[in-house]
Short mmCIF file of C-alpha atoms and ligand atoms in Angstrom, two decimals:
data_model
loop_
_atom_site.label_atom_id
_atom_site.label_comp_id
_atom_site.label_asym_id
_atom_site.label_seq_id
_atom_site.Cartn_x
_atom_site.Cartn_y
_atom_site.Cartn_z
CA MET A 1 2.87 25.88 -20.94
CA ALA A 2 1.27 21.98 -21.72
CA LEU A 3 0.06 20.92 -18.14
CA GLN A 4 2.34 17.77 -18.43
CA GLU A 5 5.28 19.80 -17.97
CA LYS A 6 3.51 21.08 -14.39
CA LEU A 7 4.46 17.70 -13.08
CA PHE A 8 8.04 17.58 -11.36
CA HIS A 9 10.12 15.20 -10.25
CA LYS A 10 14.07 14.02 -10.33
CA PRO A 11 15.02 12.26 -12.88
CA ALA A 12 15.34 8.94 -13.02
CA PRO A 13 16.53 5.97 -15.44
CA ALA A 14 13.59 5.02 -17.79
CA ALA A 15 12.79 0.95 -17.11
CA GLU A 16 13.89 -1.66 -18.95
CA LEU A 17 11.18 -4.23 -17.77
CA LEU A 18 9.46 -7.76 -19.21
CA ILE A 19 6.13 -8.60 -16.23
CA GLN A 20 5.23 -11.68 -17.79
CA GLY A 21 1.55 -13.32 -17.11
CA ALA A 22 0.35 -10.62 -15.03
CA HIS A 23 -3.34 -9.78 -14.93
CA ILE A 24 -3.48 -6.86 -16.53
CA LEU A 25 -6.57 -4.34 -15.87
CA ASP A 26 -7.49 -0.94 -17.42
CA PRO A 27 -11.47 -0.34 -17.70
CA ARG A 28 -10.67 2.96 -19.88
CA VAL A 29 -8.33 1.33 -22.55
CA GLY A 30 -10.90 -2.14 -21.98
CA ILE A 31 -7.93 -4.68 -21.02
CA ASP A 32 -8.82 -7.20 -18.29
CA ALA A 33 -6.73 -10.70 -19.03
CA PRO A 34 -3.42 -11.88 -18.27
CA HIS A 35 -0.79 -10.77 -20.44
CA ASP A 36 2.64 -10.42 -20.97
CA ILE A 37 3.94 -6.45 -20.81
CA LEU A 38 7.33 -5.28 -21.80
CA ILE A 39 8.49 -1.80 -20.89
CA ARG A 40 11.25 -0.43 -23.11
CA LYS A 41 13.03 3.14 -22.87
CA GLY A 42 10.09 3.87 -20.06
CA ARG A 43 7.29 3.21 -22.41
CA ILE A 44 4.79 0.23 -23.16
CA ALA A 45 6.68 -1.35 -26.41
CA GLN A 46 4.66 -4.53 -26.50
CA LEU A 47 1.36 -6.56 -24.96
CA GLY A 48 1.30 -9.93 -25.87
CA ASP A 49 -0.54 -13.41 -24.78
CA PRO A 50 0.92 -14.85 -21.68
CA GLY A 51 4.27 -16.66 -22.72
CA ALA A 52 4.53 -14.75 -25.94
CA LEU A 53 7.23 -12.29 -24.90
CA ASP A 54 9.93 -14.05 -23.62
CA ALA A 55 13.74 -12.66 -22.31
CA GLU A 56 15.17 -13.93 -25.37
CA ALA A 57 12.73 -12.60 -27.71
CA THR A 58 13.24 -9.57 -25.77
CA ALA A 59 16.94 -9.29 -26.18
CA PRO A 60 19.05 -7.08 -25.16
CA ALA A 61 18.32 -8.60 -21.82
CA VAL A 62 15.70 -6.93 -19.44
CA GLN A 63 15.01 -7.45 -15.97
CA THR A 64 12.12 -10.24 -16.04
CA VAL A 65 9.21 -9.90 -13.35
CA ALA A 66 7.06 -12.97 -12.48
CA GLY A 67 3.38 -11.55 -12.70
CA THR A 68 1.81 -15.29 -13.04
CA GLY A 69 -1.34 -14.43 -10.40
CA LYS A 70 -0.85 -10.74 -10.12
CA HIS A 71 -2.34 -7.87 -11.34
CA VAL A 72 -1.21 -4.82 -13.24
CA PHE A 73 -3.07 -1.65 -13.26
CA PRO A 74 -2.39 1.94 -14.57
CA ALA A 75 -0.85 3.50 -11.50
CA PHE A 76 -2.86 5.61 -9.21
CA VAL A 77 -3.32 9.43 -9.10
CA ASP A 78 -3.82 11.44 -5.78
CA PRO A 79 -5.17 14.76 -6.16
CA HIS A 80 -4.85 15.98 -2.72
CA VAL A 81 -2.08 15.24 -0.82
CA HIS A 82 0.06 17.23 2.04
CA LEU A 83 3.79 17.12 1.30
CA ARG A 84 4.39 20.00 3.95
CA THR A 85 7.29 21.69 1.88
CA PRO A 86 8.07 24.56 2.50
CA GLY A 87 8.43 24.78 5.81
CA GLN A 88 6.88 21.97 8.09
CA GLU A 89 9.93 19.20 6.74
CA TYR A 90 9.73 17.58 10.14
CA LYS A 91 6.46 16.32 8.99
CA GLU A 92 7.15 15.23 5.30
CA SER A 93 9.31 16.18 2.49
CA LEU A 94 9.04 15.99 -1.30
CA ASP A 95 11.60 13.23 -0.88
CA THR A 96 9.38 11.01 1.53
CA GLY A 97 5.89 11.76 0.77
CA THR A 98 6.68 11.31 -2.35
CA ALA A 99 8.65 7.76 -1.70
CA ALA A 100 5.50 7.28 0.30
CA GLY A 101 3.25 7.73 -2.90
CA ALA A 102 5.09 5.60 -5.03
CA ALA A 103 4.94 3.01 -2.03
CA GLY A 104 1.45 3.18 -2.24
CA GLY A 105 1.44 2.70 -6.34
CA PHE A 106 0.88 6.43 -7.10
CA CYS A 107 2.01 7.83 -10.75
CA GLN A 108 0.96 10.99 -10.01
CA LEU A 109 0.60 13.37 -6.86
CA ILE A 110 -0.96 17.35 -6.51
CA ALA A 111 0.19 18.88 -3.33
CA MET A 112 -1.69 21.34 -1.50
CA PRO A 113 -0.60 25.09 -0.66
CA ASN A 114 -1.07 25.37 2.92
CA THR A 115 2.73 25.19 3.85
CA ALA A 116 4.86 27.89 5.67
CA PRO A 117 5.18 29.71 3.69
CA VAL A 118 1.46 29.68 1.78
CA VAL A 119 1.98 28.45 -2.04
CA ASP A 120 0.65 32.43 -2.88
CA THR A 121 3.36 34.33 -4.79
CA VAL A 122 5.44 33.07 -8.01
CA THR A 123 8.44 33.20 -6.04
CA VAL A 124 7.25 30.06 -3.38
CA LEU A 125 5.78 28.16 -6.33
CA ARG A 126 9.25 28.28 -8.53
CA SER A 127 11.19 27.37 -5.22
CA LEU A 128 8.93 24.54 -5.06
CA ALA A 129 9.00 23.28 -8.28
CA ALA A 130 12.63 23.40 -8.27
CA THR A 131 12.91 21.63 -4.92
CA ALA A 132 10.47 18.63 -6.45
CA ALA A 133 12.94 18.52 -9.87
CA GLN A 134 15.49 17.39 -7.41
CA GLN A 135 13.64 15.76 -5.11
CA ALA A 136 9.78 14.44 -6.00
CA ARG A 137 10.23 10.33 -7.03
CA VAL A 138 6.97 10.84 -8.35
CA PRO A 139 5.92 13.10 -10.65
CA THR A 140 4.41 16.06 -8.72
CA GLY A 141 2.26 19.37 -9.59
CA PHE A 142 1.21 21.76 -6.98
CA LEU A 143 -2.40 23.80 -6.39
CA ALA A 144 -1.87 27.57 -5.13
CA SER A 145 -3.99 29.12 -2.89
CA ILE A 146 -7.27 31.26 -3.88
CA THR A 147 -6.57 33.82 -1.21
CA VAL A 148 -3.44 35.60 0.15
CA GLY A 149 -1.64 33.60 3.49
CA LEU A 150 -5.09 31.41 3.33
CA GLY A 151 -6.59 34.83 4.71
CA GLY A 152 -9.91 34.21 2.94
CA SER A 153 -10.05 38.47 2.11
CA ASP A 154 -7.57 38.79 -0.77
CA LEU A 155 -7.23 36.88 -4.08
CA SER A 156 -3.44 35.55 -4.60
CA PRO A 157 -2.26 36.45 -8.44
CA MET A 158 -3.84 34.08 -9.97
CA ALA A 159 -3.02 34.56 -13.60
CA ALA A 160 0.59 34.69 -12.84
CA LEU A 161 0.36 31.58 -10.55
CA ALA A 162 -1.37 29.52 -13.40
CA ASP A 163 1.78 30.86 -15.72
CA THR A 164 4.07 29.92 -13.75
CA GLY A 165 2.63 26.19 -13.08
CA ALA A 166 -0.12 26.11 -10.41
CA LEU A 167 -2.14 23.35 -11.86
CA GLY A 168 -5.54 24.75 -9.95
CA PHE A 169 -6.42 26.83 -6.69
CA THR A 170 -7.56 25.96 -3.11
CA ASP A 171 -7.23 27.25 0.67
CA ASP A 172 -7.21 23.80 1.44
CA GLY A 173 -7.46 23.56 5.08
CA LYS A 174 -9.77 26.39 5.35
CA PRO A 175 -12.88 27.13 3.73
CA VAL A 176 -13.22 30.70 1.80
CA SER A 177 -15.95 31.74 4.32
CA SER A 178 -16.68 34.89 1.88
CA ALA A 179 -19.13 33.92 -0.49
CA GLY A 180 -18.25 37.63 -2.08
CA VAL A 181 -14.93 36.43 -1.84
CA LEU A 182 -15.42 33.29 -3.58
CA ARG A 183 -17.56 35.14 -6.68
CA ARG A 184 -14.19 37.20 -7.36
CA ALA A 185 -12.54 33.71 -7.32
CA LEU A 186 -14.51 32.50 -9.77
CA GLN A 187 -15.01 35.32 -12.00
CA TYR A 188 -10.82 35.89 -11.97
CA GLN A 189 -11.03 32.15 -13.23
CA ARG A 190 -11.84 33.63 -16.47
CA LEU A 191 -8.45 35.25 -16.82
CA ALA A 192 -6.68 32.43 -15.06
CA GLY A 193 -7.98 29.28 -16.16
CA ARG A 194 -7.56 26.10 -13.65
CA VAL A 195 -10.10 24.71 -11.34
CA ILE A 196 -11.30 26.18 -8.01
CA ALA A 197 -10.87 23.64 -5.53
CA LEU A 198 -13.01 24.02 -2.05
CA HIS A 199 -12.32 22.41 1.50
CA GLU A 200 -16.06 23.03 2.72
CA GLU A 201 -17.31 23.78 6.12
CA ASP A 202 -19.03 27.17 7.88
CA PRO A 203 -16.76 28.19 10.48
CA THR A 204 -19.97 29.31 12.70
CA LEU A 205 -20.85 25.71 12.50
CA SER A 206 -17.93 24.15 12.91
CA GLY A 207 -17.01 26.36 15.98
CA ALA A 208 -14.93 24.49 18.57
CA GLY A 209 -15.79 20.88 17.03
CA VAL A 210 -13.36 18.45 16.76
CA MET A 211 -15.44 15.11 15.82
CA HIS A 212 -18.64 14.71 13.56
CA GLU A 213 -21.91 15.87 16.03
CA GLY A 214 -23.74 12.91 16.80
CA ALA A 215 -24.28 10.17 19.13
CA VAL A 216 -20.71 9.13 19.67
CA SER A 217 -19.81 12.99 20.49
CA ALA A 218 -22.68 13.47 22.72
CA ARG A 219 -21.67 10.33 24.64
CA LEU A 220 -18.34 11.62 24.89
CA GLY A 221 -19.22 15.00 25.42
CA ILE A 222 -16.88 16.34 23.20
CA ALA A 223 -18.04 19.13 20.72
CA GLY A 224 -18.75 17.82 17.34
CA ILE A 225 -18.92 18.98 13.82
CA PRO A 226 -22.42 18.69 11.94
CA SER A 227 -22.65 17.50 8.72
CA ILE A 228 -24.37 20.45 7.38
CA SER A 229 -21.58 22.73 8.36
CA GLU A 230 -19.87 20.73 5.13
CA SER A 231 -23.13 20.17 2.94
CA THR A 232 -24.67 23.92 3.46
CA MET A 233 -21.31 25.58 1.57
CA VAL A 234 -21.01 22.88 -1.10
CA ALA A 235 -24.84 23.98 -1.74
CA ARG A 236 -23.90 27.75 -1.94
CA ASP A 237 -20.78 27.08 -3.81
CA CYS A 238 -22.73 25.04 -6.73
CA ALA A 239 -25.12 27.85 -6.99
CA LEU A 240 -21.88 30.28 -7.27
CA ALA A 241 -20.50 27.89 -9.58
CA LEU A 242 -23.73 27.76 -11.57
CA TYR A 243 -24.14 31.40 -11.21
CA GLU A 244 -20.59 32.52 -12.51
CA ASN A 245 -20.14 29.22 -15.13
CA ALA A 246 -17.48 28.76 -12.95
CA ARG A 247 -15.30 25.35 -12.87
CA VAL A 248 -15.15 24.02 -8.85
CA HIS A 249 -13.73 20.89 -7.59
CA PHE A 250 -15.31 19.57 -4.20
CA GLN A 251 -12.54 18.11 -1.70
CA HIS A 252 -12.92 15.23 0.55
CA LEU A 253 -16.68 15.17 1.02
CA SER A 254 -17.48 13.26 4.00
CA CYS A 255 -21.67 13.65 4.13
CA ALA A 256 -25.16 12.91 2.66
CA GLU A 257 -26.63 16.36 2.40
CA SER A 258 -23.54 17.17 0.11
CA VAL A 259 -23.68 14.34 -2.10
CA ASP A 260 -27.83 15.41 -2.84
CA ALA A 261 -26.42 18.82 -3.28
CA LEU A 262 -24.28 17.86 -5.92
CA VAL A 263 -26.67 15.57 -7.72
CA PHE A 264 -29.28 18.69 -7.38
CA TRP A 265 -26.68 21.09 -8.95
CA ARG A 266 -25.12 19.00 -11.43
CA GLN A 267 -28.44 18.17 -12.97
CA ARG A 268 -29.26 22.00 -13.34
CA GLY A 269 -25.99 21.92 -15.31
CA ALA A 270 -23.13 23.58 -12.50
CA ARG A 271 -19.51 22.23 -13.63
CA VAL A 272 -18.72 20.46 -10.24
CA SER A 273 -16.80 17.46 -9.52
CA ALA A 274 -15.55 16.08 -6.00
CA GLU A 275 -13.44 13.31 -4.37
CA VAL A 276 -13.92 11.25 -1.09
CA THR A 277 -11.09 9.57 0.91
CA PRO A 278 -10.54 6.16 1.68
CA HIS A 279 -11.25 6.75 5.57
CA HIS A 280 -14.83 8.30 4.39
CA LEU A 281 -15.18 5.25 2.67
CA THR A 282 -14.25 2.56 5.08
CA LEU A 283 -14.88 4.37 8.73
CA ILE A 284 -16.95 5.90 10.97
CA ASP A 285 -16.85 8.24 13.87
CA ASP A 286 -17.52 5.58 16.69
CA ALA A 287 -13.56 4.67 15.84
CA ALA A 288 -13.19 7.51 17.64
CA CYS A 289 -14.79 6.49 20.81
CA ASP A 290 -11.46 5.98 22.54
CA LEU A 291 -10.35 9.41 21.44
CA ASP A 292 -7.26 7.63 19.51
CA THR A 293 -6.23 11.29 17.82
CA ARG A 294 -5.18 8.63 14.56
CA PHE A 295 -8.89 8.86 13.85
CA LYS A 296 -9.02 12.89 14.25
CA MET A 297 -9.69 14.10 10.88
CA ASN A 298 -10.92 17.11 8.90
CA PRO A 299 -13.64 16.66 7.69
CA PRO A 300 -13.87 14.18 10.74
CA LEU A 301 -15.14 10.14 10.35
CA ARG A 302 -19.06 10.38 10.02
CA THR A 303 -22.05 7.66 10.50
CA GLU A 304 -22.79 4.88 8.49
CA VAL A 305 -25.46 6.48 7.12
CA HIS A 306 -23.10 9.03 5.33
CA ARG A 307 -20.82 6.49 4.44
CA GLN A 308 -23.11 4.65 2.70
CA ALA A 309 -24.11 7.82 0.94
CA VAL A 310 -20.63 8.61 -0.44
CA ILE A 311 -19.84 4.89 -1.58
CA ASP A 312 -23.11 5.66 -3.44
CA GLY A 313 -21.52 8.57 -4.88
CA LEU A 314 -18.47 7.05 -5.82
CA ARG A 315 -20.10 4.16 -7.30
CA SER A 316 -22.70 6.29 -9.64
CA GLY A 317 -20.04 8.90 -10.54
CA ILE A 318 -21.34 11.89 -8.68
CA ILE A 319 -18.20 11.80 -6.90
CA ASP A 320 -15.41 11.52 -9.38
CA CYS A 321 -12.46 10.42 -7.61
CA VAL A 322 -10.63 8.97 -4.51
CA ALA A 323 -7.97 11.43 -3.00
CA THR A 324 -6.19 10.63 -0.09
CA ASP A 325 -5.86 13.97 2.01
CA HIS A 326 -2.80 12.48 3.02
CA ALA A 327 -1.77 14.83 5.91
CA PRO A 328 1.39 13.52 8.36
CA HIS A 329 2.08 15.05 11.12
CA ALA A 330 4.67 14.32 14.24
CA ALA A 331 4.37 12.39 16.89
CA TYR A 332 4.23 14.36 19.30
CA GLU A 333 1.80 16.41 18.06
CA LYS A 334 -0.60 13.52 17.52
CA GLU A 335 0.19 12.83 21.27
CA MET A 336 -2.02 15.47 22.91
CA SER A 337 -5.29 15.67 23.90
CA PHE A 338 -8.15 14.66 21.08
CA GLU A 339 -9.10 18.40 21.38
CA GLU A 340 -5.62 19.99 21.19
CA ALA A 341 -4.04 17.18 18.29
CA PRO A 342 -3.82 18.36 14.74
CA MET A 343 -6.46 16.85 12.22
CA GLY A 344 -5.61 14.66 9.52
CA THR A 345 -4.33 11.18 8.91
CA THR A 346 -1.53 9.82 6.49
CA GLY A 347 -3.23 8.08 3.55
CA LEU A 348 -0.74 7.45 0.64
CA GLU A 349 0.36 3.77 1.26
CA THR A 350 -3.32 2.52 2.59
CA SER A 351 -5.36 3.92 -0.37
CA PHE A 352 -5.53 0.87 -2.08
CA PRO A 353 -5.31 -1.78 0.18
CA ALA A 354 -7.90 -0.08 2.23
CA ILE A 355 -10.02 0.43 -0.57
CA TYR A 356 -9.35 -3.23 -1.91
CA THR A 357 -10.22 -5.15 1.22
CA GLU A 358 -13.36 -3.20 2.72
CA LEU A 359 -15.01 -2.44 -0.21
CA VAL A 360 -14.09 -4.77 -3.27
CA LYS A 361 -13.33 -8.14 -1.66
CA PRO A 362 -17.09 -7.78 0.16
CA GLY A 363 -18.41 -7.35 -2.95
CA ILE A 364 -19.48 -3.24 -2.25
CA LEU A 365 -17.60 -1.61 -5.41
CA ARG A 366 -16.34 -3.41 -8.31
CA LEU A 367 -12.67 -3.79 -9.07
CA PRO A 368 -12.58 -2.09 -12.29
CA LEU A 369 -14.80 1.14 -11.12
CA VAL A 370 -12.18 1.65 -8.23
CA ILE A 371 -9.07 1.65 -10.87
CA GLU A 372 -10.79 4.13 -12.83
CA ARG A 373 -12.05 6.67 -9.54
CA MET A 374 -8.36 5.88 -8.31
CA THR A 375 -6.97 7.47 -11.43
CA ALA A 376 -9.21 10.05 -12.42
CA GLY A 377 -8.06 12.95 -9.82
CA GLY A 378 -5.33 14.53 -12.18
CA GLY A 379 -8.04 14.67 -15.35
CA LEU A 380 -10.01 16.51 -13.01
CA TYR A 381 -7.32 19.15 -12.90
CA GLY A 382 -6.48 18.70 -16.92
CA LEU A 383 -3.75 16.14 -16.77
CA PRO A 384 -3.35 12.98 -18.66
CA ILE A 385 -5.14 10.13 -17.04
CA PRO A 386 -2.52 7.17 -17.21
CA ARG A 387 -3.28 4.55 -19.51
CA ILE A 388 -2.28 0.72 -20.14
CA GLU A 389 -1.50 1.07 -24.10
CA VAL A 390 1.38 0.57 -26.62
CA GLY A 391 3.48 3.43 -27.00
CA ALA A 392 2.05 5.37 -23.67
CA LYS A 393 4.79 6.12 -21.14
CA ALA A 394 4.96 3.43 -18.79
CA ASN A 395 2.56 4.38 -15.55
CA ILE A 396 1.34 1.04 -14.06
CA VAL A 397 1.54 -0.48 -10.58
CA LEU A 398 2.05 -4.45 -10.07
CA VAL A 399 -0.54 -5.66 -7.18
CA ASP A 400 -1.15 -8.81 -5.24
CA LEU A 401 -4.09 -8.97 -4.44
CA GLY A 402 -3.64 -12.81 -3.03
CA SER A 403 -1.27 -11.47 -0.60
CA SER A 404 -1.92 -9.22 2.88
CA PHE A 405 0.37 -7.25 5.22
CA THR A 406 -0.17 -5.57 8.38
CA VAL A 407 -0.08 -1.71 8.13
CA GLY A 408 2.86 -0.03 9.53
CA ALA A 409 4.90 -3.10 11.18
CA GLY A 410 7.64 -2.61 8.29
CA GLY A 411 7.46 1.08 9.15
CA TYR A 412 5.98 4.09 6.71
CA ALA A 413 7.79 5.38 3.42
CA SER A 414 6.29 8.18 5.02
CA ARG A 415 8.48 10.42 7.85
CA SER A 416 4.67 10.46 9.67
CA GLU A 417 3.28 7.48 11.61
CA ASN A 418 -0.21 8.90 11.98
CA CYS A 419 -1.97 6.84 9.89
CA CYS A 420 -5.57 5.88 11.22
CA PHE A 421 -5.25 2.26 9.54
CA HIS A 422 -2.32 1.82 11.55
CA GLY A 423 -2.20 -2.36 12.62
CA ARG A 424 -4.80 -3.55 10.42
CA VAL A 425 -4.62 -6.46 7.78
CA PHE A 426 -5.06 -5.13 4.14
CA SER A 427 -5.19 -7.12 1.52
CA GLY A 428 -3.78 -5.76 -2.28
CA VAL A 429 -0.13 -5.41 -1.53
CA VAL A 430 1.54 -3.20 -4.11
CA GLU A 431 4.82 -4.93 -5.35
CA MET A 432 6.12 -2.29 -7.94
CA THR A 433 5.20 0.98 -9.20
CA ILE A 434 6.41 2.25 -12.22
CA ALA A 435 5.77 6.41 -12.72
CA ALA A 436 6.50 8.15 -15.91
CA GLY A 437 8.30 5.56 -16.64
CA ALA A 438 10.57 5.23 -14.28
CA LEU A 439 10.41 2.11 -12.01
CA VAL A 440 9.94 4.32 -8.34
CA TYR A 441 9.07 1.64 -6.22
CA GLU A 442 9.87 -2.35 -5.76
CA ARG A 443 8.88 -4.19 -2.62
CA GLY A 444 11.88 -4.87 -0.34
CA SER A 445 14.31 -3.25 -2.66
CA GLU A 446 16.85 -1.27 -0.98
CA ALA A 447 16.45 1.50 -3.89
CA ASN A 448 13.29 2.60 -2.01
CA ALA A 449 15.32 3.94 1.25
ZN1 LIG B 501 -9.33 20.11 3.65
ZN1 LIG B 502 -6.34 18.55 2.87
#
């Protein structure tokens, strides 16, 4: 089975579209200038100078979109989302989760297996893929669990799951605490193939912690999660990866020592990659000083030193990509006390605007680099990376960098509203998303509902 066939989505009509005069930016292809872009039968048919392609020249009629002053990027890829299916559809479904992805400009999503039941058997994975083929608005792939039931001891049938379409393996939500179990999984990777992705924390260090261990947690008298809970596990598992010559991906890195460990072990040849979330790039622990549970996530928001380290890591490429870790929860769940509320924030609808507003506009990260990092996540799992070139399937996003919006003011496409950026004013409005050749989102259109 080719890896492209491991993304599932509901059938949709192929786009017939002419976007006139938008600034097209695809750093991989080397385009960074205004162009007309013609999409025929869902593929990029022509790229021309502004004004070169008009509706008459491109007859029979296609929908024409005025793009002057706006930008077209390759659509974004999110290698880490929780779509809560099967079992927790009151938080999110494949329909609503992928609608949130479409609204955020994404053309590929990779969903985590910590569902109910856990994606640890061929049967569960098959039925999930069948549901995605009926409901997903954006091509969606699935990771299966490393251990049965996320129990941390017995390995899932990794080879059979890989044959059925699992893009990789993770126990996300939980670490693989036992080095011996992880070592067996890495050895089994030789048979199963696929990337093993890790949520890194040491439960004996995280303890009952609910936020970053530091001055803020001390002042609030709340149990903290120290940065070394993550970094000691990253260092351990880099060593294991190198020893077994295995391919490992680190999920949602949040602290400076983890970035240091990656630098150290990559120099020695470890085949490891990493992701970082928009919230760890743009927020720190003092956001939670009022005990607003929107700011409770795992790993927790850390301090400025750690935030700067993950920004530097993303800039240098030691951290390969951005991932939202979109983690929807129902309002009544998040309305509990800070200690009791579940961890997680939604993120699909705010990923690009948050990074653009907080990091690109102030000149901290360059726009082409952000586009590259926001489209790289699928490639780490062997998926084709979206590119803007003639002949390619259209996977593009139209963004108005000059306009702004208030997060949540118009509601969310996600079923849940626990967004840590709620109420913030962000620049960079996603106007249109085309995924796998189909128009999946158009701002203000009834078709999104
Ligand atoms: Zn996680
Ligand atoms: Zn996660």
